[in-house]
Amino acid sequence: MASHFLDGANVVELPEPVDYLTHRVGTAIEYATGRRMMRLGYDGSVFENDTATLTWDSPLRLTDAVNAPSRGRLDLAPRNQSHAVSFVHGLTLPWRSRLTGTASYNWMLQDSSFLPFTINSALVNPTLPGKSLDGQLNVLALNYLYSARPIPDLGFDASYRLYDLDNRSRSLVFTDYVRADTALAGVSRGSLRYEFRTQNADIKAAYSLGRKATFKLAYDWENWHRSFREVKNSNEHGVGPTLEFRPCHWGLLRGVYRRCWRDPKRYRENASLLSFPDGVVLANPRQKLLRKFTESERERDSFSLFGRAQPWQRMTFAGSVELAQDDYDADYGVLNDLNLVYPIDSTIQALNWLPFYANYTREEYRSNQRSRFRPVALGAGVDDPTNDWTSRVRDKVDTWGVGTELALIPDRLSIDASYSFSLARSPNTTSSAAGGEVDGDGVSFPTVRNRLHQLSTTATYTLSEQVSLRVGYAFEKYSQSDFATDNLEPFMGAVDPQAGNSVFLAGTSPDYEAHIATFTMAYRF
């Protein structure tokens, strides 16, 4: 699905033609002894798109004009190629330890020709700075793991991972460009060489406190180095204990606590403006106190408790509670969120041929965020604290499931059947700084609801050790109620030239029912 502006305001959605061809080749050589293993491999791919561009007529315009093109054009996925070399090494060491490592280097190349800026004949195409991007991305990935058990009651693991994306594409400066086939921007822009490097390291130690308990302690570290982003360097540390307790042979209880903190070195709120080589003056620049939650300073506390009991060989119960609290050091943006998940599973097998299982999961996601309405007056943005607003989102998901596996004829005929129902609700309450509701009706936004029914059954008949037949049926029923997209329904595929409506083909996820039947014949060599 592709979308584009019709006249700078309205949008048209079109089905994207797909004519892809991908060539893949791979080879590897491996050497192994009792203590050592090595593998050297190569993987390559060449992607071809026989439909390089998408051109369409505007349903609202017959002739080209500034801010009103009669046609539009998009460049589709370009032809590209990838070449990757990998090396895997495993070595057994003293003290009952082993070291394994993987290293790979990947070259990704793309050199498709640039299209002119616009197909709108009423505009003069600016001069392109080159015939193509001459794009190249190189990725270095390292992954090492060391495991040891120097004494029977003590074991520990240490790992290190590196992912380095090196952007070697050309950085081009466009002296001018066209906004969505409508008009010249009148400003120069540069293509930025976005790249990043992330490193992860962790150490885990486990000590047995006897036959009934095990204590574990873990520490991990994550480092990000980004280019042309709000935060160039950041570190996140996490530490926490785990205690496993086995009061009897049929019971297990595990508790995990983690404390994490992320420390960005510096936040540059105007990083997005680096693509303007000559600079740019905005009437309403980005708010200095706004923070993106993926890059801002954050403290996280998480706790999980898992229990499993099997009082009888034919009966198993398991359940857990997972709680995570994030607090962001931000005045605007996401302030905090709380996630709570507690699944319950049970399996009962009253007869050898009749196992039955049931499960239930409750998920709750709560977040609070703050922003400010900043209108432009007399050519400048107005920062008024009374225009602050806060949004409180409370997502709740309940999922029920049951199923069985019937062995009607042992080792010959079996039937698997399952059913699940999921109900999701997302209320959203938004209020102003003065405490009043800010939406038009003076009440909270309507609750978004999603429902999904899934039924699946499969019958398998084994003719012999090599041949088996399988027949299956699946049913799905989905429905939603979303105030943000329900009002798009009248515009699905409809165009009113007088009103200048946008054209949406897939603006919503429609309700549906699906019936799927399958037949499989398997032969085992």
mmCIF file of C-alpha atoms in Angstrom, residues 117 126-127 129 173-177 186-189 278:
data_model
loop_
_atom_site.group_PDB
_atom_site.id
_atom_site.type_symbol
_atom_site.label_atom_id
_atom_site.label_comp_id
_atom_site.label_asym_id
_atom_site.label_seq_id
_atom_site.Cartn_x
_atom_site.Cartn_y
_atom_site.Cartn_z
ATOM 1 C CA PHE A 117 11.897 15.639 -7.949
ATOM 2 C CA PRO A 126 15.709 21.519 -9.165
ATOM 3 C CA THR A 127 19.085 20.144 -10.185
ATOM 4 C CA PRO A 129 23.386 16.665 -6.822
ATOM 5 C CA VAL A 173 23.194 18.390 -0.454
ATOM 6 C CA PHE A 174 20.022 19.243 -2.374
ATOM 7 C CA THR A 175 19.922 22.981 -3.053
ATOM 8 C CA ASP A 176 16.119 22.778 -3.288
ATOM 9 C CA TYR A 177 13.433 20.113 -3.421
ATOM 10 C CA GLY A 186 12.793 27.016 -1.202
ATOM 11 C CA VAL A 187 15.391 25.619 1.192
ATOM 12 C CA SER A 188 18.361 23.284 0.877
ATOM 13 C CA ARG A 189 18.452 19.903 2.592
ATOM 14 C CA ASP A 278 22.261 26.470 5.651
#
